[in-house]
Short mmCIF file of C-alpha atoms and ligand atoms in Angstrom, two decimals:
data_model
loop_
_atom_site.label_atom_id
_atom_site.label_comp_id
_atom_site.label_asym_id
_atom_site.label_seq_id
_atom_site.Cartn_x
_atom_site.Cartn_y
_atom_site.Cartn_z
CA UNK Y 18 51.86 46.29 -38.74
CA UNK Y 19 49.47 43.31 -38.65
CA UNK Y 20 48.97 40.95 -41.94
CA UNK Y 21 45.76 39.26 -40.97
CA UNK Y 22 44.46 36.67 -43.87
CA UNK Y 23 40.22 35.90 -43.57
CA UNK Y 24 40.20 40.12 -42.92
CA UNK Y 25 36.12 40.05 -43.13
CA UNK Y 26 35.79 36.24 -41.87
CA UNK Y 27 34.49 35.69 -38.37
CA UNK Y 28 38.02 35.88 -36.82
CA UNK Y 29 39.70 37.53 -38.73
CA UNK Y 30 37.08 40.44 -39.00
CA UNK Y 31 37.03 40.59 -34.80
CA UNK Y 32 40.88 40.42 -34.66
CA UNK Y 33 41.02 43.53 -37.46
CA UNK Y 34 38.40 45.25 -35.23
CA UNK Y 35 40.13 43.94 -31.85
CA UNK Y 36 43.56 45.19 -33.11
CA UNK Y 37 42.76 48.38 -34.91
CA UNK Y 38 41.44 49.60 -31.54
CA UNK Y 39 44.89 48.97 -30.60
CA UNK Y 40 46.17 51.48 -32.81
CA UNK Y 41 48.15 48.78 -35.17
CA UNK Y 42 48.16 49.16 -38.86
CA UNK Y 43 46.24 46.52 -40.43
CA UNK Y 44 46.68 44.41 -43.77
CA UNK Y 45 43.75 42.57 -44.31
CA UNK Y 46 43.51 39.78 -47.21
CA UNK Y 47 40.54 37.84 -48.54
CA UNK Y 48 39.37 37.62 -51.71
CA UNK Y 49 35.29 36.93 -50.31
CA UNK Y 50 36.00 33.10 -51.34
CA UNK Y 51 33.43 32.17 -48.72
CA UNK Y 52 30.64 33.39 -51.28
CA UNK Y 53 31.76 30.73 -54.01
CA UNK Y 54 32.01 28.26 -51.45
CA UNK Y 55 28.62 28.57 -49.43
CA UNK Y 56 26.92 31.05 -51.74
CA UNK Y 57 26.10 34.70 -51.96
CA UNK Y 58 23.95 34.37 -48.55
CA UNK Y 59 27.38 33.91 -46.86
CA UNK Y 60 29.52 36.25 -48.39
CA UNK Y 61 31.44 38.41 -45.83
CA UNK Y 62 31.65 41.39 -48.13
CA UNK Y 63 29.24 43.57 -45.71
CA UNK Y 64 32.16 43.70 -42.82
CA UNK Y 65 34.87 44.79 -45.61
CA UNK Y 66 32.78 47.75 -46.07
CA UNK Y 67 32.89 48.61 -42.16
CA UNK Y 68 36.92 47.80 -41.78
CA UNK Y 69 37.44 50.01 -44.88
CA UNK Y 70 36.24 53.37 -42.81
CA UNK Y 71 38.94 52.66 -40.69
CA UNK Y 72 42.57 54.61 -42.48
CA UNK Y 73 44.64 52.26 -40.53
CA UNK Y 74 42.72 49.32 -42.83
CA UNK Y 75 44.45 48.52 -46.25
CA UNK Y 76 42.24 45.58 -48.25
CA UNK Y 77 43.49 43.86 -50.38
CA UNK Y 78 40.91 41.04 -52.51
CA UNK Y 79 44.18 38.52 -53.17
CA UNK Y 80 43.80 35.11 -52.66
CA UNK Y 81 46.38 33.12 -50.73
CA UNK Y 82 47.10 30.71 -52.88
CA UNK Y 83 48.54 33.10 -55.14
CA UNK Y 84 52.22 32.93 -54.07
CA UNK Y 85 53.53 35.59 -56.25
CA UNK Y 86 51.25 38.00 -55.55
CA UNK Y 87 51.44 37.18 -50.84
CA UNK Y 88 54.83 37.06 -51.82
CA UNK Y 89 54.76 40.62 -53.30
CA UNK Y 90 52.98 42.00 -49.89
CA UNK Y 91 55.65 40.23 -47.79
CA UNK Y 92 58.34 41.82 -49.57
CA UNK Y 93 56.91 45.42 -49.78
CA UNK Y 94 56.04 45.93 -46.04
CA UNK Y 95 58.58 43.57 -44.76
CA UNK Y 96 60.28 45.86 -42.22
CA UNK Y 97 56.65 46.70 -41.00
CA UNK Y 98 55.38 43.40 -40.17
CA UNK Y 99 54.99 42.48 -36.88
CA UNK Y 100 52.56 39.67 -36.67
CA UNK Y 101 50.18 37.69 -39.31
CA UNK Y 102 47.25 36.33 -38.20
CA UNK Y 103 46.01 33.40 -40.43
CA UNK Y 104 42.55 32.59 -40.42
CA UNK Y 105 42.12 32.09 -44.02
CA UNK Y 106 39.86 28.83 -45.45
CA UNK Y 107 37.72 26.67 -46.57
CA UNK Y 108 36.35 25.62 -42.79
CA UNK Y 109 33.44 23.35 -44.49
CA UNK Y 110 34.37 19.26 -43.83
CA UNK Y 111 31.59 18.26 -46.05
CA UNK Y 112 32.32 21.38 -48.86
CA UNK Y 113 36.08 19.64 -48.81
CA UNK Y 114 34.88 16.54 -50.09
CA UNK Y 115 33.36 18.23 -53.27
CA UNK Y 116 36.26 20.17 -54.13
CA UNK Y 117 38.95 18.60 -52.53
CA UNK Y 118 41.69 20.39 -54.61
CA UNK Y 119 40.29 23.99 -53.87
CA UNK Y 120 39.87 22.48 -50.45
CA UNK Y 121 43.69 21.28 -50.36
CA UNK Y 122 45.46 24.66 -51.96
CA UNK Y 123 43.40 27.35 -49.94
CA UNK Y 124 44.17 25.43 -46.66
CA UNK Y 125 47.60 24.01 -47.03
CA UNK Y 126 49.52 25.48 -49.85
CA UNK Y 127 48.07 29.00 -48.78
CA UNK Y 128 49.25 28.53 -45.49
CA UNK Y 129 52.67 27.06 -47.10
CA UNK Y 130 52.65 30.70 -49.16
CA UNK Y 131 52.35 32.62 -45.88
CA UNK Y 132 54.82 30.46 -44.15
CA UNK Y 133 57.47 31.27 -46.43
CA UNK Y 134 56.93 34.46 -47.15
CA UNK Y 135 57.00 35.18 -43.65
CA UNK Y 136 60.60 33.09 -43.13
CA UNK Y 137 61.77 35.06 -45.80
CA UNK Y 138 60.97 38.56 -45.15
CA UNK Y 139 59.61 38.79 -41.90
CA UNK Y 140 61.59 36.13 -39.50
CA UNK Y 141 61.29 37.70 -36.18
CA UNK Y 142 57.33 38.63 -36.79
CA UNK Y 143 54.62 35.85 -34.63
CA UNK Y 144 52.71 33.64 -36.66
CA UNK Y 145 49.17 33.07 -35.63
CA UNK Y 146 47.43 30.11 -37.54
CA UNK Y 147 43.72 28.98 -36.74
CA UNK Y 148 43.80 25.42 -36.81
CA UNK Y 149 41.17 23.00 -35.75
CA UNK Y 150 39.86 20.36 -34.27
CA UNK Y 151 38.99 18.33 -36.47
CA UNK Y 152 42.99 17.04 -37.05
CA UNK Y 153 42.00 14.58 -34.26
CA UNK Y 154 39.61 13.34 -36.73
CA UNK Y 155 36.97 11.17 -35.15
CA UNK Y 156 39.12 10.16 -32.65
CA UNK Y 157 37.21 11.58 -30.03
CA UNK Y 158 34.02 9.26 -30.95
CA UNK Y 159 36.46 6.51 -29.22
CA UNK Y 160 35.90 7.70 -26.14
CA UNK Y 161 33.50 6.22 -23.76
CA UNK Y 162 30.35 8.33 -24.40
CA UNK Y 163 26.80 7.69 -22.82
CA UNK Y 164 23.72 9.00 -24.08
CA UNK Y 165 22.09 11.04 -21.64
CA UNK Y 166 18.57 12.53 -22.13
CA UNK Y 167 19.83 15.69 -24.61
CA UNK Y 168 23.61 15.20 -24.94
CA UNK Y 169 25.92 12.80 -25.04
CA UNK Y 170 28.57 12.82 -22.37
CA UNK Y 171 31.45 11.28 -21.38
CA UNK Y 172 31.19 8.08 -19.42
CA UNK Y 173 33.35 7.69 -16.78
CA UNK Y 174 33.17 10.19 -14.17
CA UNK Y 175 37.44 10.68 -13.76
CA UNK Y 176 37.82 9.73 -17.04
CA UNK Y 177 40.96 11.63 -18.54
CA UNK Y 178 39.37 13.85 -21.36
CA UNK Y 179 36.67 14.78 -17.90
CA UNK Y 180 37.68 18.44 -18.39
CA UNK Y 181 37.85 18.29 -22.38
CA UNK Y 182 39.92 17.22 -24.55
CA UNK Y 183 43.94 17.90 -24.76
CA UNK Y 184 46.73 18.04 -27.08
CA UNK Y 185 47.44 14.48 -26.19
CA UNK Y 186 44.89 13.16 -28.48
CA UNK Y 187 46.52 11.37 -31.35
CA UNK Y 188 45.94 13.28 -34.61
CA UNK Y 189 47.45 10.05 -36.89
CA UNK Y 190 44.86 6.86 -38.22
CA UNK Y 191 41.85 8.64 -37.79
CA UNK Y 192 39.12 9.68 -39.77
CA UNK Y 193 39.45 13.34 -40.48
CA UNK Y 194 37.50 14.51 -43.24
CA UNK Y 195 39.21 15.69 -46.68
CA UNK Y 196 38.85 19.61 -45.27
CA UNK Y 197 40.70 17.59 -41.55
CA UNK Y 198 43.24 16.48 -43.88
CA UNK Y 199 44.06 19.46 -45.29
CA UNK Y 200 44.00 21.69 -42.00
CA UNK Y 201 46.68 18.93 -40.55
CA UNK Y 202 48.69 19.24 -43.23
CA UNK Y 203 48.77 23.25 -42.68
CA UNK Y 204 49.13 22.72 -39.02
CA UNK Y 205 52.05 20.42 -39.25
CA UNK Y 206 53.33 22.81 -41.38
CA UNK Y 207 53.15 26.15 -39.25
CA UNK Y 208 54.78 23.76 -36.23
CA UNK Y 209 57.81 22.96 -38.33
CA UNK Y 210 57.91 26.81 -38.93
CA UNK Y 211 58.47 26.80 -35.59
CA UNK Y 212 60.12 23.77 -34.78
CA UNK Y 213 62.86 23.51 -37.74
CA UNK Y 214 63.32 26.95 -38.03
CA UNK Y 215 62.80 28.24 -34.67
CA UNK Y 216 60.33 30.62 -35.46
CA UNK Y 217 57.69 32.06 -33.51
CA UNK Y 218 54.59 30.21 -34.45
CA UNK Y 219 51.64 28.55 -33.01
CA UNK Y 220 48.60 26.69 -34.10
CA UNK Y 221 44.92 27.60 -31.94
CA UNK Y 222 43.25 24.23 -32.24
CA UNK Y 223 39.42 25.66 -32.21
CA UNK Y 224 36.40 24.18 -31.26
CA UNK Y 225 33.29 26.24 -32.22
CA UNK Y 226 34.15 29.46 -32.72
CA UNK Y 227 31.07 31.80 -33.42
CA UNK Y 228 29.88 34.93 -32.49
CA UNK Y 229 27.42 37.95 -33.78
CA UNK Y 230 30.39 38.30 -36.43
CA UNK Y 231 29.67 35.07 -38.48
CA UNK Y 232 28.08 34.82 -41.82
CA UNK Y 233 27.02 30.90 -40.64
CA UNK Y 234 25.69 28.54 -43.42
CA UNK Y 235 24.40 25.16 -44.14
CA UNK Y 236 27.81 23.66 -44.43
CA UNK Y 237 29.68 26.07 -41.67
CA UNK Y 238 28.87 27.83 -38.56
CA UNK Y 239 26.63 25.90 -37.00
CA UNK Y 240 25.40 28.09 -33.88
CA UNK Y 241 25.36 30.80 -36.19
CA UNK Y 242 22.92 29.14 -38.62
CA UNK Y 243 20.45 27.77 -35.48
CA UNK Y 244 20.16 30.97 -34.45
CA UNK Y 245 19.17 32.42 -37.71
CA UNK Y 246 16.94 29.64 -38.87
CA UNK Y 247 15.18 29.97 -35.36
CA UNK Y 248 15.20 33.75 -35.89
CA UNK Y 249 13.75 34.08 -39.52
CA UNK Y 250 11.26 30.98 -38.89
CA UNK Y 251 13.48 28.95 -41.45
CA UNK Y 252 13.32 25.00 -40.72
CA UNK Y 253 16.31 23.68 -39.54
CA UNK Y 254 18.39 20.39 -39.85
CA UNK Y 255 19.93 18.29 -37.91
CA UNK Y 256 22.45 15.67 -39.32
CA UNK Y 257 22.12 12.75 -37.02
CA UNK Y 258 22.87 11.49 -33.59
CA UNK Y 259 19.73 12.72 -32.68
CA UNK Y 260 20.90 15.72 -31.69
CA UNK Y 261 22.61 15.36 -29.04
CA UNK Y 262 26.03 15.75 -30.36
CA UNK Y 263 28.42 17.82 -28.26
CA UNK Y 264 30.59 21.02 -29.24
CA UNK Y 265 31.62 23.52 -26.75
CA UNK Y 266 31.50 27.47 -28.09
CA UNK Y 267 33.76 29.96 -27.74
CA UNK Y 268 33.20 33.78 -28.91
CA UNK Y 269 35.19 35.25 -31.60
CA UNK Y 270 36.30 37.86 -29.09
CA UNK Y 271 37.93 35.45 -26.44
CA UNK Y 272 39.93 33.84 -29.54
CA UNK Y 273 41.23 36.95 -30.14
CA UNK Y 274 42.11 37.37 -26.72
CA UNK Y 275 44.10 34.62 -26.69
CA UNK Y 276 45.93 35.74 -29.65
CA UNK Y 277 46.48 38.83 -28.01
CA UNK Y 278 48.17 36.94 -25.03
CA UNK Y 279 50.39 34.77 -27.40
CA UNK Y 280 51.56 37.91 -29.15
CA UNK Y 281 52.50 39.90 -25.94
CA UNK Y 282 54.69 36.66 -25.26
CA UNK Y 283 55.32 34.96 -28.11
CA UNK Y 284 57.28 31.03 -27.58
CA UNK Y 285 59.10 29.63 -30.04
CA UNK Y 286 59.19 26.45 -31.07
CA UNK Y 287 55.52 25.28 -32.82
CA UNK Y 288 53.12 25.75 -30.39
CA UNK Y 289 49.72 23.52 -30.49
CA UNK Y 290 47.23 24.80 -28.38
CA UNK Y 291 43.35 23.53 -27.88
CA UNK Y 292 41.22 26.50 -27.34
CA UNK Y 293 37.22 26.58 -27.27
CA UNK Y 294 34.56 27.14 -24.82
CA UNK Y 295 35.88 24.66 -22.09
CA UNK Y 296 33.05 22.71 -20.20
CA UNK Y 297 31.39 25.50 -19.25
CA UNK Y 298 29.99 26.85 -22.63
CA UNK Y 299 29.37 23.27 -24.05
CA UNK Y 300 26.58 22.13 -25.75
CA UNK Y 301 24.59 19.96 -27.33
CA UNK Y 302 22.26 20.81 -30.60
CA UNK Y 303 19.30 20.07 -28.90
CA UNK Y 304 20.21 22.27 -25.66
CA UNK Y 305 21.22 25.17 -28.18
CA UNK Y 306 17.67 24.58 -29.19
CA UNK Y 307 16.28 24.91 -26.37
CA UNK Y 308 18.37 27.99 -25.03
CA UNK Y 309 17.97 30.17 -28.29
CA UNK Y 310 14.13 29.56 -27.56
CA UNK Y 311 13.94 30.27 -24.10
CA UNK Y 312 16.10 33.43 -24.90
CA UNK Y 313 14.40 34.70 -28.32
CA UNK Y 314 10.88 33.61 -27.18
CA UNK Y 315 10.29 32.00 -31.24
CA UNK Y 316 9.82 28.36 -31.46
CA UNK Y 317 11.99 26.30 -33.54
CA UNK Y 318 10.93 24.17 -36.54
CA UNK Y 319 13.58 21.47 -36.78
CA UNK Y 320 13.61 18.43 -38.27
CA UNK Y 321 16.04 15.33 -36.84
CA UNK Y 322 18.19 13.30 -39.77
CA UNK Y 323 19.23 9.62 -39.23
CA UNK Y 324 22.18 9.93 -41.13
CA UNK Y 325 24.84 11.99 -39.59
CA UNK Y 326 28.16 13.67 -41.26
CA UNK Y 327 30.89 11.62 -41.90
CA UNK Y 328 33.34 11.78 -39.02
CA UNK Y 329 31.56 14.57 -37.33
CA UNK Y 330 32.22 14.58 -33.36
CA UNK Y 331 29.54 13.01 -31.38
CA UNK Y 332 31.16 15.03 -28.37
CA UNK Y 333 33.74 17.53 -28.49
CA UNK Y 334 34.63 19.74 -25.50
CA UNK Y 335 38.17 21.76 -25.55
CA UNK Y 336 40.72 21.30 -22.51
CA UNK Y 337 41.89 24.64 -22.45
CA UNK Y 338 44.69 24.02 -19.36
CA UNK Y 339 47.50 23.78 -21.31
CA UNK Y 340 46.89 27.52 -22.74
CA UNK Y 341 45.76 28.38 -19.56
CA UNK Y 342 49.31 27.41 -18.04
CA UNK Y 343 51.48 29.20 -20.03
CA UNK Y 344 48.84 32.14 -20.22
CA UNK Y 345 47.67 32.60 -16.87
CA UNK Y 346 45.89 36.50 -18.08
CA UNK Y 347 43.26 34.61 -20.65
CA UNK Y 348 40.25 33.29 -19.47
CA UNK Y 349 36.71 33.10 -21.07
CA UNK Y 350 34.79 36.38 -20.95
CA UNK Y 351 31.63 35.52 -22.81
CA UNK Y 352 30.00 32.72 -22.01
CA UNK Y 353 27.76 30.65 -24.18
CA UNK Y 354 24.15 32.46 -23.23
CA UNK Y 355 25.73 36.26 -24.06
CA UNK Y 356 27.22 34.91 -27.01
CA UNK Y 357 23.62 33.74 -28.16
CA UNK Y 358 21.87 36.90 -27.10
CA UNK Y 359 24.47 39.33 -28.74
CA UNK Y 360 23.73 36.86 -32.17
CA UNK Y 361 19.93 36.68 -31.23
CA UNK Y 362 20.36 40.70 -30.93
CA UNK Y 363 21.81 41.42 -34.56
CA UNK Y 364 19.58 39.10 -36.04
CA UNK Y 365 16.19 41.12 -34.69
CA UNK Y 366 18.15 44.15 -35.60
CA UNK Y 367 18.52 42.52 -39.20
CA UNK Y 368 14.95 42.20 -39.32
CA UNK Y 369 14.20 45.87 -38.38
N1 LIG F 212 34.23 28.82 -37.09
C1 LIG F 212 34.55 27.70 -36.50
O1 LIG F 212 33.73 27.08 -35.84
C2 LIG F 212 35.96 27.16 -36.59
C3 LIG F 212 36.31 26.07 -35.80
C4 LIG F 212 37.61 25.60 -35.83
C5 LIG F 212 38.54 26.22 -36.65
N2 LIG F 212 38.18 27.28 -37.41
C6 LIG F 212 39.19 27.90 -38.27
O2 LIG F 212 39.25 29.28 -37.97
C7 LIG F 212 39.55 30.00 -39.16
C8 LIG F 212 38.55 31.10 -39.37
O3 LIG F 212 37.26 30.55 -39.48
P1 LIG F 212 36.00 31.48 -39.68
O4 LIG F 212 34.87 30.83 -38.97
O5 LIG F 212 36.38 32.88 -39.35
O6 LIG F 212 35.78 31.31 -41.24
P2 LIG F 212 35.15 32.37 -42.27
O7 LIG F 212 34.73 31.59 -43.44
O8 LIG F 212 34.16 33.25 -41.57
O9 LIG F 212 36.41 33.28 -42.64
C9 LIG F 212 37.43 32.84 -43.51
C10 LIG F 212 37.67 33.95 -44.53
O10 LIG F 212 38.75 33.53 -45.39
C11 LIG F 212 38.48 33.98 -46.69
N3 LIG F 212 39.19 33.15 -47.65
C12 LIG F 212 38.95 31.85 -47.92
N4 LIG F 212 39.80 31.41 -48.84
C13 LIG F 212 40.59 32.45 -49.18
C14 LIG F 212 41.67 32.60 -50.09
N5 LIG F 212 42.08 31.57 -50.85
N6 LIG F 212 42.28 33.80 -50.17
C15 LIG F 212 41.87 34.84 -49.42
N7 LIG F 212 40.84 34.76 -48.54
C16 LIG F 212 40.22 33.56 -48.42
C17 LIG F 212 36.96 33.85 -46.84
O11 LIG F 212 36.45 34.66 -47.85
C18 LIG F 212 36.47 34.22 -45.44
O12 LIG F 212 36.09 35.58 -45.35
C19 LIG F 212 39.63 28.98 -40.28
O13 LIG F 212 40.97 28.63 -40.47
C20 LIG F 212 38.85 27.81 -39.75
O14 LIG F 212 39.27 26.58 -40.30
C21 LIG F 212 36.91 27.78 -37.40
#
C-alpha cells in the first residue's frame, strides 16, 4: 500500500495514476487546499473525481497538518504501508509571504506529521518527499550569467554549474523566499529521517515540474499558466528580467519515474537529489513563448514587468548526474516540446 499526500495535485495525481497501474493500493490525502490558496480556478477537485473510479483508490479530504487525524491513518494501515509519497503544499513563493504561518505548518510541520508517523508505525516503508529548488535560494543568481538575445545563460563556457546545477550549491545565507524557508526546513527534516534514524528517505529537489496534469495559476505553475493564457487568448505577465529568465521543465511523468527507481532500490541515509529537465528541456519565458506559438498556431498577448519576484532564479537548470549515477535505468522520456503539445492538447480539448 502507497500513502501518497497532494493525491489530485500535479504529482501526486500522476504518481496515483502511475502506481495504480501498478496494481498497488493507494491512500490518497488532500484536503483541495490549493483552491483557498490560488482560488476556485485552481482547485484540483476534477482529478479526485477520476482517481475515485479506481477501487484500489481510498480519498481521504484530511489535511496534513492535522497530526491526530495522519496519525490515525498511520496507525490503522500500518502493516500495509509500503511507501508514502509526499507531495503535499503550498508551492507558491510569493503566496508564502502573505500567509506565512499557513505557509510554514502545511510545508514543514505537515511534513514533520508524516515523518513521525511514518518512524512510528511504518519504519521499514520509503519516504518520498518533493522538495525544491528554491532551498538554494537565490544563490544561483551568483553565478556568472550573460544576457543573450532571449535567455540568460551561463557565462563561462567550462564553468562548473555548465551542465546545471548540483547538490553542491550551498542552501545556507541566501535569499529563499518565506515558502524556500519553509520547504528547507521540511527537507532538512526528511534527511535527518534518514540520517539520524537511518531510515529510508530522500528529498527530489525539483525544478519545473509541469505537465497536462497541472491546475497552473498566477502564483504557481508557470508553463502551465503560459500555455493556457496563450490558449484561451488571456494576456499574460511576465515578472521581470525581461523574460529571459531560465527554468528547465521536467514532466510529471519522468518525476514519477524517478520515484519509481528510488523505490525499487531504496538508500538509506537522507538522500538529496536535483531532478528537472536537465539542459536539454530548458527554457527561457520568452522561448516558451515562442514554442507554444509555433506549436498552437495562436499568438500571445503578453505584457513584460520591470519588477521581478523577489529572489526568483534568473537561470535555473537541474544537474541531474548525481541521480543519474546511482540510477543508471531513469532518464528523461518527454522532452520539453511533447510536454507542451500534450498541455496544448487538453487545453483545445477543454475548449471543445
Ligand atoms: N510544480 C512545480 O514546478 C514544483 C517545483 C518544485 C517543487 N515542487 C514541489 O512538488 C510538490 C508537488 O507540487 P505540485 O505542482 O504537484 O503542487 P499542486 O498544488 O498541484 O499539488 C499539491 C496538492 O497538495 C494539496 N495540499 C496542500 N496543502 C494540503 C494540506 N495541508 N493537506 C492536504 N493536502 C494539501 C493541494 O490541495 C494540492 O492538490 C510540492 O511539494 C511542491 O513544492 C513543485
Amino acid at each position: 500500500m502507497y500513502i501518497i499526500t497532494g493525491s489530485i495535485g500535479l504529482i501526486g495525481s500522476s504518481a496515483t495514476e502511475y502506481f495504480l497501474k501498478k496494481k498497488k493500493k493507494i491512500i490518497g490525502i488532500d484536503n483541495d487546499l490549493r483552491s483557498y490558496f490560488f482560488g476556485k480556478a485552481s482547485s484540483n477537485n476534477w482529478k479526485k473525481k477520476i482517481l475515485k473510479q479506481n477501487k484500489d483508490y481510498l480519498h481521504l479530504s484530511i489535511d496534513i497538518r492535522n497530526k491526530s487525524q495522519v496519525f490515525k491513518i498511520f496507525k490503522k494501515y500500518s502493516n500495509q504501508i509500503k511507501t508514502i509519497i509526499h507531495t503535499a503544499a503550498q508551492p507558491s513563493h510569493d503566496w508564502a509571504a502573505k500567509e506565512p504561518f499557513i505557509d510554514y505548518h502545511v510545508n514543514s510541520t505537515g511534513t514533520l506529521n508524516l515523518l513521525e508517523a511514518f518512524r512510528i508505525y511504518c519504519p521499514k516503508a520509503t519516504f518520498i518527499f518533493t522538495s525544491t529548488n528554491k532551498v538554494y535560494g537565490d544563490k544561483p543568481n551568483f553565478l556568472p550569467l550573460e544576457e543573450k538575445t532571449l535567455r540568460y545563460e551561463i557565462k563561462k563556457k567550462h564553468h562548473f554549474y555548465k551542465k546545471g546545477i548540483n547538490e553542491l550549491m550551498s542552501i545556507d545565507q541566501t535569499k529563499h523566499s518565506l515558502f524556500g524557508a519553509s520547504k528547507t526546513s521540511a527537507d532538512v527534516f526528511v534527511q535527518e529521517y534518514g540520517s539520524y534514524f537511518n531510515l529510508k528517505t530522500v528529498c527530489f529537489r525539483g525544478g519545473c515540474l509541469t505537465g497536462e496534469n497541472h491546475s497552473g495559476a498566477r502564483l504557481h505553475g508557470f508553463l502551465s499558466f503560459l500555455v493556457k493564457s496563450i490558449i484561451n487568448k488571456k494576456k499574460y505577465f511576465i515578472y521581470g528580467y525581461k523574460g529571459k529568465q531560465v527554468r528547465d521543465n521536467i514532466h510529471s511523468l519522468d518525476v514519477v519515474r524517478a520515484f519509481d527507481e528510488f523505490i525499487k532500490k531504496p538508500l538509506r541515509g537522507g538522500k538529496v537529489y536535483n531532478l528537472g529537465g536537465g539542459r536539454e528541456n530548458s527554457c527561457s519565458i520568452l522561448e516558451a513563448i515562442n514554442l507554444i506559438e509555433k506549436i498552437s498556431g495562436i499568438k500571445s498577448n503578453f505584457k513584460i514587468l520591470s519588477k521581478n519576484r523577489i529572489g526568483d532564479h534568473k537561470w535555473w537548470i537541474s544537474d541531474n548526474s548525481k541521480f543519474q549515477k546511482d540510477f543508471p535505468n531513469w532518464k528523461i522520456q518527454i522532452n520539453l516540446e511533447t510536454s507542451i503539445k500534450k498541455m496544448i492538447a487538453f487545453e483545445f480539448n477543454l475548449l471543445k
